[in-house]
Amino acid sequence: MAQIGYGEANGKVILIGEHAVTFGQPAIAIPFTTGKVKVTITALAQDNPSYIHSDVYDGQLSDAPEHIKAVISRFIEQHQIDNPIDVEFETNLPPSRGLGSSAAMAIAFVRASYDYLKQTLTNEQLIEEANWAERIAHGKPSGIDTQTIVSNKPVWFHQGKVTTLKSLNLDGYMVVIDTGVKGSTKQAVEEVHQLCNQDATYMSYVEHIGQLVYEANDAIEHHDFNQLASVFTLAQDNLRKLTVSHDNIEALLEMSKHQGATAGKLTGGGRGGSMIILAQNLDIAEKVAMAAEKFGAHHTWIENLGGQRD
C-alpha cells in the first residue's frame, strides 16, 4: 500500500480591521467554515517525477509556481523524502479573494505532510510552517489568516498577538460574495502604506478603522446585530477613502441593500476580491446571494451568525 498523508483546513473572513491591522491596529477575523482546502500526499514509484494537481496548477513539481513549489520542496528537503510524491489540492476557496486561500492551502499541506510522516504536529509548529509559506505568497502577511484558521474560532488579532473570542451569537446571516475580480493583497497593502506615508489624512482613516474594531467587539459581546451593521457601514467608508474598494464592490453593496440587506463591506485586501453582507434573516440572505450571482459574482456562500436558525 502506498504511503499517504491527508490534511484539510477551512478559510477565514476578516470581519473588520483589514489594512489597519498592518499598521498595528487590531482586527477581528472569523473562520469561514463553508470554504475548505483538502490535501492528499501519495508516494510514487521512484521512476516518476513529483507531481501537483490543483485548480491553479497541474503538472510536475519542478515547473510549479514558486509559492507552491517552495513549500513542497521545503518539506521534501527538511524531511529527506527520498521517493517522489503526488500532491493533490481540492478546494472551493478561490485564490486572491481575501478568504485565506493561500493560508488554508499551506495549513492543509502541513497537516497532510505530518500525517504522511506519521508525526505529531503541534499548533505552534503548524503556525510557524504556515507563516513561512505565507511570506512566500504575500511578502509581509499580518499572520491573522494562519492564526484564525488554526484556532478555528473568532480571533482578536493585535500586533502579532492573538486572543480567541467566543463564538458569534448574532441574530442574522452573513453572505460572503466572491466578486470575481482578482485582487492583490500584497499590492494593496503596499499602496495604502505609501498613501499614509505621504498624507496624514489617510492615516486618520486607518486609525478610525482601529476604533471601529473595538466597537465591533462590543457589538459581538452584546449580541447586537444592528450595532455591527452600523460599524460595517463606517468601516467600508474608510476603506473606500483608502482607495481599496472597487466599482463591483460598490455596485454589489447597492444591489444588496435593494434586496433588504442591512449593511456590507469588503473583506481582505480589496480592489476586488470578496465582500461580506449582513442580512437579518435567511430569506434576505438568499435574495442577496441570488442577485449577486446574476450580477456576475463567481461564488456566494451563506453563513449563520449563530443566533438563529430559520
Tab-separated table of C-alpha atoms in Angstrom, residues 31-252:
chain	number	residue	atom	x	y	z
A	31	PRO	CA	-13.440	31.047	10.461
A	32	PHE	CA	-15.055	30.615	7.054
A	33	THR	CA	-16.354	27.112	7.557
A	34	THR	CA	-18.031	26.600	4.182
A	35	GLY	CA	-14.745	27.220	2.360
A	36	LYS	CA	-12.307	24.302	2.576
A	37	VAL	CA	-8.993	23.008	1.245
A	38	LYS	CA	-8.210	19.276	1.275
A	39	VAL	CA	-4.719	17.951	0.541
A	40	THR	CA	-3.632	14.383	-0.164
A	41	ILE	CA	0.046	13.382	-0.460
A	42	THR	CA	0.763	10.000	-2.050
A	43	ALA	CA	4.136	8.297	-2.503
A	44	LEU	CA	5.026	7.477	-6.115
A	45	ALA	CA	7.357	4.888	-7.602
A	46	GLN	CA	10.991	6.004	-7.917
A	47	ASP	CA	10.941	6.453	-11.709
A	48	ASN	CA	8.212	9.147	-11.536
A	49	PRO	CA	8.629	12.913	-11.098
A	50	SER	CA	6.899	14.585	-8.143
A	51	TYR	CA	3.542	15.917	-9.335
A	52	ILE	CA	0.962	18.512	-8.273
A	53	HIS	CA	-2.772	18.541	-9.029
A	54	SER	CA	-4.626	21.778	-8.223
A	55	ASP	CA	-7.013	24.339	-9.694
A	56	VAL	CA	-4.180	26.834	-10.217
A	57	TYR	CA	-1.541	24.395	-11.488
A	58	ASP	CA	-1.462	20.804	-12.740
A	59	GLY	CA	1.950	19.415	-13.604
A	60	GLN	CA	5.397	18.449	-12.388
A	61	LEU	CA	6.726	19.984	-9.164
A	62	SER	CA	9.782	21.316	-10.996
A	63	ASP	CA	7.603	23.639	-13.115
A	64	ALA	CA	5.135	24.714	-10.399
A	65	PRO	CA	4.500	28.357	-9.399
A	66	GLU	CA	7.062	29.486	-6.822
A	67	HIS	CA	4.690	29.772	-3.825
A	68	ILE	CA	3.576	26.138	-4.294
A	69	LYS	CA	6.952	24.757	-5.357
A	70	ALA	CA	8.795	26.360	-2.414
A	71	VAL	CA	6.511	24.871	0.260
A	72	ILE	CA	6.561	21.333	-1.152
A	73	SER	CA	10.303	21.409	-1.918
A	74	ARG	CA	10.988	22.582	1.633
A	75	PHE	CA	9.044	19.609	3.010
A	76	ILE	CA	10.993	17.193	0.787
A	77	GLU	CA	14.360	18.684	1.794
A	78	GLN	CA	13.661	19.121	5.513
A	79	HIS	CA	12.396	15.596	5.995
A	80	GLN	CA	14.696	13.955	3.422
A	81	ILE	CA	11.853	12.439	1.427
A	82	ASP	CA	13.571	10.006	-0.947
A	83	ASN	CA	10.683	8.952	-3.145
A	84	PRO	CA	8.729	11.276	-5.473
A	85	ILE	CA	5.293	12.365	-4.255
A	86	ASP	CA	1.939	13.259	-5.754
A	87	VAL	CA	0.226	16.231	-4.057
A	88	GLU	CA	-3.471	16.853	-4.753
A	89	PHE	CA	-5.212	20.067	-3.652
A	90	GLU	CA	-9.034	20.116	-3.647
A	91	THR	CA	-10.725	23.381	-2.741
A	92	ASN	CA	-13.791	25.572	-3.143
A	93	LEU	CA	-11.815	28.598	-1.901
A	94	PRO	CA	-10.922	30.844	-4.831
A	95	PRO	CA	-7.427	32.390	-4.693
A	96	SER	CA	-6.754	36.133	-4.341
A	97	ARG	CA	-10.202	36.852	-2.891
A	98	GLY	CA	-9.281	37.636	0.732
A	99	LEU	CA	-10.723	34.377	2.049
A	100	GLY	CA	-7.480	32.890	3.314
A	101	SER	CA	-6.962	30.556	0.357
A	102	SER	CA	-3.153	30.533	0.451
A	103	ALA	CA	-3.024	30.125	4.241
A	104	ALA	CA	-5.608	27.326	4.107
A	105	MET	CA	-3.599	25.586	1.370
A	106	ALA	CA	-0.429	25.886	3.454
A	107	ILE	CA	-2.097	24.654	6.649
A	108	ALA	CA	-3.798	21.741	4.883
A	109	PHE	CA	-0.493	20.784	3.234
A	110	VAL	CA	1.475	20.941	6.515
A	111	ARG	CA	-1.171	18.785	8.204
A	112	ALA	CA	-1.023	16.323	5.305
A	113	SER	CA	2.788	16.254	5.391
A	114	TYR	CA	2.920	15.374	9.085
A	115	ASP	CA	0.204	12.773	8.552
A	116	TYR	CA	2.310	11.378	5.687
A	117	LEU	CA	5.279	11.121	8.070
A	118	LYS	CA	3.026	9.819	10.876
A	119	GLN	CA	4.460	12.509	13.157
A	120	THR	CA	2.692	14.585	15.809
A	121	LEU	CA	2.104	18.211	14.804
A	122	THR	CA	1.619	20.941	17.417
A	123	ASN	CA	-0.293	24.153	16.701
A	124	GLU	CA	2.946	26.094	17.249
A	125	GLN	CA	4.731	24.058	14.567
A	126	LEU	CA	1.739	24.383	12.262
A	127	ILE	CA	1.610	28.175	12.596
A	128	GLU	CA	5.376	28.502	12.095
A	129	GLU	CA	5.357	26.361	8.943
A	130	ALA	CA	2.245	28.027	7.517
A	131	ASN	CA	3.570	31.539	8.181
A	132	TRP	CA	6.743	30.646	6.274
A	133	ALA	CA	4.576	29.680	3.312
A	134	GLU	CA	2.518	32.870	3.661
A	135	ARG	CA	5.663	35.001	3.451
A	136	ILE	CA	6.417	33.369	0.102
A	137	ALA	CA	2.893	34.134	-1.117
A	138	HIS	CA	2.328	37.612	0.357
A	139	GLY	CA	5.635	39.167	1.344
A	140	LYS	CA	4.747	40.547	4.793
A	141	PRO	CA	1.465	38.959	5.891
A	142	SER	CA	-0.075	40.062	9.183
A	143	GLY	CA	-0.422	36.459	10.355
A	144	ILE	CA	-4.130	36.805	11.010
A	145	ASP	CA	-5.067	34.192	8.374
A	146	THR	CA	-2.990	31.396	9.848
A	147	GLN	CA	-3.976	32.186	13.438
A	148	THR	CA	-7.703	32.198	12.658
A	149	ILE	CA	-7.629	29.041	10.565
A	150	VAL	CA	-5.507	27.068	13.039
A	151	SER	CA	-7.638	28.068	16.065
A	152	ASN	CA	-10.879	27.644	14.057
A	153	LYS	CA	-12.508	30.248	16.318
A	154	PRO	CA	-13.109	34.004	16.053
A	155	VAL	CA	-9.926	35.812	16.994
A	156	TRP	CA	-8.840	39.259	18.128
A	157	PHE	CA	-5.514	39.989	16.445
A	158	HIS	CA	-3.360	42.897	17.634
A	159	GLN	CA	0.324	43.469	16.891
A	160	GLY	CA	1.015	39.804	16.346
A	161	LYS	CA	-0.819	38.620	19.460
A	162	VAL	CA	-3.973	36.561	19.227
A	163	THR	CA	-6.854	36.275	21.677
A	164	THR	CA	-9.555	33.724	20.984
A	165	LEU	CA	-13.052	35.198	21.179
A	166	LYS	CA	-16.304	33.469	21.999
A	167	SER	CA	-18.334	32.165	19.082
A	168	LEU	CA	-20.622	34.609	17.322
A	169	ASN	CA	-24.181	34.658	18.612
A	170	LEU	CA	-25.964	37.241	16.468
A	171	ASP	CA	-29.484	37.066	15.094
A	172	GLY	CA	-28.653	37.274	11.426
A	173	TYR	CA	-26.776	35.888	8.458
A	174	MET	CA	-23.638	36.758	6.576
A	175	VAL	CA	-23.416	36.440	2.809
A	176	VAL	CA	-19.852	36.039	1.562
A	177	ILE	CA	-19.516	37.149	-2.054
A	178	ASP	CA	-16.591	36.469	-4.374
A	179	THR	CA	-16.818	39.442	-6.717
A	180	GLY	CA	-14.957	37.560	-9.431
A	181	VAL	CA	-12.332	40.306	-9.570
A	182	LYS	CA	-8.861	39.083	-8.639
A	183	GLY	CA	-7.217	41.351	-6.092
A	184	SER	CA	-3.620	41.570	-4.905
A	185	THR	CA	-3.345	41.841	-1.125
A	186	LYS	CA	0.387	42.493	-1.342
A	187	GLN	CA	-0.011	45.389	-3.795
A	188	ALA	CA	-2.997	46.903	-1.979
A	189	VAL	CA	-1.191	46.822	1.387
A	190	GLU	CA	1.934	48.421	-0.075
A	191	GLU	CA	-0.023	51.204	-1.795
A	192	VAL	CA	-2.056	52.019	1.333
A	193	HIS	CA	1.200	52.331	3.276
A	194	GLN	CA	2.537	54.685	0.597
A	195	LEU	CA	-0.587	56.866	0.844
A	196	CYS	CA	-0.294	57.051	4.634
A	197	ASN	CA	3.385	57.973	4.430
A	198	GLN	CA	2.589	60.789	2.009
A	199	ASP	CA	-0.533	62.245	3.663
A	200	ALA	CA	-1.605	62.094	7.319
A	201	THR	CA	-5.256	62.277	6.262
A	202	TYR	CA	-5.074	58.671	5.101
A	203	MET	CA	-3.605	57.643	8.435
A	204	SER	CA	-6.694	59.083	10.151
A	205	TYR	CA	-8.837	56.614	8.152
A	206	VAL	CA	-6.627	53.764	9.360
A	207	GLU	CA	-6.990	54.927	12.963
A	208	HIS	CA	-10.772	55.199	12.617
A	209	ILE	CA	-10.917	51.603	11.403
A	210	GLY	CA	-8.946	50.643	14.504
A	211	GLN	CA	-11.553	52.351	16.733
A	212	LEU	CA	-14.343	50.568	14.858
A	213	VAL	CA	-12.806	47.192	15.667
A	214	TYR	CA	-13.401	47.883	19.369
A	215	GLU	CA	-16.998	48.880	18.584
A	216	ALA	CA	-17.488	45.688	16.587
A	217	ASN	CA	-16.205	43.648	19.522
A	218	ASP	CA	-18.686	45.437	21.772
A	219	ALA	CA	-21.490	44.574	19.338
A	220	ILE	CA	-20.441	40.923	19.405
A	221	GLU	CA	-20.254	40.909	23.219
A	222	HIS	CA	-23.799	42.297	23.440
A	223	HIS	CA	-25.181	40.219	20.557
A	224	ASP	CA	-26.152	43.443	18.793
A	225	PHE	CA	-26.598	42.776	15.068
A	226	ASN	CA	-27.639	46.360	14.272
A	227	GLN	CA	-24.612	47.855	16.016
A	228	LEU	CA	-22.332	45.579	13.995
A	229	ALA	CA	-24.136	46.666	10.831
A	230	SER	CA	-23.516	50.341	11.669
A	231	VAL	CA	-19.830	49.563	12.217
A	232	PHE	CA	-19.673	47.805	8.835
A	233	THR	CA	-21.015	50.896	7.067
A	234	LEU	CA	-18.445	53.179	8.694
A	235	ALA	CA	-15.611	50.725	8.059
A	236	GLN	CA	-16.480	50.469	4.377
A	237	ASP	CA	-16.489	54.270	4.120
A	238	ASN	CA	-12.937	54.376	5.493
A	239	LEU	CA	-11.781	51.556	3.227
A	240	ARG	CA	-13.271	53.423	0.275
A	241	LYS	CA	-11.261	56.511	1.239
A	242	LEU	CA	-8.139	54.337	1.447
A	243	THR	CA	-8.742	53.504	-2.265
A	244	VAL	CA	-9.193	49.765	-1.725
A	245	SER	CA	-12.848	49.467	-2.731
A	246	HIS	CA	-13.842	48.655	-6.315
A	247	ASP	CA	-16.680	49.500	-8.709
A	248	ASN	CA	-18.027	45.942	-8.469
A	249	ILE	CA	-17.971	46.053	-4.665
A	250	GLU	CA	-19.873	49.341	-4.639
A	251	ALA	CA	-22.428	48.051	-7.156
A	252	LEU	CA	-22.956	44.841	-5.176
